[in-house]
Amino acid sequence: MVFSGEVIKDASMDPYFKIEFRYESESAVIRKGYAEVVRKAPRPVVTFDAAIDSRLGNEDRAKLELELLNIVIDYILSNGVRRSWKGNIILRTA
């Protein structure tokens, strides 16, 4: 199995990540693919383009999902993350 991937920084903000990857195994070859990873409880959600999804078997999909999640965790731990903020900000003036 050959895998390489990178988080697309301009299109990613915690908990949403877009990843460009390359994956080769005995049964599937994806030279350039994109996936979206959403970190939400109880389990992260990984989505692929329909063309990629149809070429992956269950075993290849599981391996690829684990590698993509590993890329996200490495990105979070090494670079820090921009967090999206959903809430109210109250500014007080004197």
Tab-separated table of C-alpha atoms in Angstrom:
chain	number	residue	atom	x	y	z
A	1	MET	CA	0.000	0.000	0.000
A	2	VAL	CA	1.213	3.474	-0.900
A	3	PHE	CA	-0.414	6.520	0.678
A	4	SER	CA	0.393	10.194	0.810
A	5	GLY	CA	-1.838	13.058	1.789
A	6	GLU	CA	-1.950	16.653	2.888
A	7	VAL	CA	-4.526	18.901	4.527
A	8	ILE	CA	-5.592	21.744	2.241
A	9	LYS	CA	-5.067	24.609	4.671
A	10	ASP	CA	-7.176	27.240	2.884
A	11	ALA	CA	-10.226	24.956	2.801
A	12	SER	CA	-9.896	23.516	6.316
A	13	MET	CA	-11.086	24.773	9.674
A	14	ASP	CA	-11.673	22.600	12.718
A	15	PRO	CA	-13.852	20.445	12.711
A	16	TYR	CA	-13.983	20.419	8.870
A	17	PHE	CA	-10.910	19.299	6.931
A	18	LYS	CA	-10.328	18.836	3.206
A	19	ILE	CA	-7.492	16.496	2.245
A	20	GLU	CA	-5.749	15.848	-1.059
A	21	PHE	CA	-4.360	12.311	-1.226
A	22	ARG	CA	-2.828	9.568	-3.338
A	23	TYR	CA	-3.577	5.903	-2.604
A	24	GLU	CA	-2.378	2.711	-4.264
A	25	SER	CA	-3.073	-0.865	-3.231
A	26	GLU	CA	-3.355	-4.173	-5.054
A	27	SER	CA	-7.031	-3.581	-5.778
A	28	ALA	CA	-7.352	0.215	-6.107
A	29	VAL	CA	-5.293	3.059	-7.535
A	30	ILE	CA	-6.217	6.690	-6.879
A	31	ARG	CA	-3.577	9.048	-8.217
A	32	LYS	CA	-5.214	12.267	-7.024
A	33	GLY	CA	-8.259	12.297	-4.818
A	34	TYR	CA	-10.011	14.562	-2.371
A	35	ALA	CA	-11.769	13.699	0.853
A	36	GLU	CA	-13.609	15.671	3.493
A	37	VAL	CA	-13.231	14.762	7.142
A	38	VAL	CA	-15.639	16.088	9.754
A	39	ARG	CA	-14.610	15.548	13.368
A	40	LYS	CA	-17.819	15.094	15.305
A	41	ALA	CA	-18.918	12.795	18.090
A	42	PRO	CA	-19.263	9.870	18.352
A	43	ARG	CA	-17.269	9.111	15.186
A	44	PRO	CA	-15.553	11.223	12.522
A	45	VAL	CA	-17.213	11.207	9.108
A	46	VAL	CA	-15.097	10.753	5.958
A	47	THR	CA	-16.664	11.441	2.564
A	48	PHE	CA	-15.203	10.898	-0.896
A	49	ASP	CA	-16.232	11.920	-4.392
A	50	ALA	CA	-18.704	9.456	-5.952
A	51	ALA	CA	-16.122	8.320	-8.530
A	52	ILE	CA	-13.622	7.422	-5.803
A	53	ASP	CA	-16.214	5.871	-3.519
A	54	SER	CA	-17.324	3.421	-6.219
A	55	ARG	CA	-13.740	2.163	-6.756
A	56	LEU	CA	-13.054	1.358	-3.099
A	57	GLY	CA	-13.811	-1.963	-1.483
A	58	ASN	CA	-14.562	-2.218	2.226
A	59	GLU	CA	-10.962	-3.048	3.176
A	60	ASP	CA	-9.453	-0.257	1.056
A	61	ARG	CA	-12.002	2.222	2.390
A	62	ALA	CA	-11.198	1.315	6.014
A	63	LYS	CA	-7.432	1.644	5.425
A	64	LEU	CA	-7.850	4.945	3.617
A	65	GLU	CA	-10.117	6.367	6.339
A	66	LEU	CA	-7.554	5.496	9.012
A	67	GLU	CA	-4.745	7.136	7.049
A	68	LEU	CA	-6.834	10.265	6.454
A	69	LEU	CA	-7.698	10.523	10.155
A	70	ASN	CA	-4.007	10.153	10.956
A	71	ILE	CA	-3.237	13.081	8.614
A	72	VAL	CA	-5.842	15.222	10.409
A	73	ILE	CA	-4.487	14.365	13.871
A	74	ASP	CA	-0.909	15.094	12.777
A	75	TYR	CA	-2.060	18.429	11.349
A	76	ILE	CA	-3.853	19.382	14.562
A	77	LEU	CA	-0.931	18.425	16.787
A	78	SER	CA	1.812	20.016	14.690
A	79	ASN	CA	0.241	23.227	13.381
A	80	GLY	CA	-2.475	24.147	15.765
A	81	VAL	CA	-5.873	24.675	14.271
A	82	ARG	CA	-8.126	27.533	13.306
A	83	ARG	CA	-11.394	26.921	15.098
A	84	SER	CA	-14.698	28.082	13.761
A	85	TRP	CA	-16.601	30.010	16.397
A	86	LYS	CA	-20.355	29.762	16.617
A	87	GLY	CA	-21.698	31.924	19.383
A	88	ASN	CA	-22.393	35.424	20.496
A	89	ILE	CA	-19.664	37.886	21.311
A	90	ILE	CA	-20.609	40.693	23.661
A	91	LEU	CA	-18.508	43.842	23.494
A	92	ARG	CA	-18.810	46.188	26.429
A	93	THR	CA	-17.940	49.816	26.080
A	94	ALA	CA	-17.130	52.065	29.003
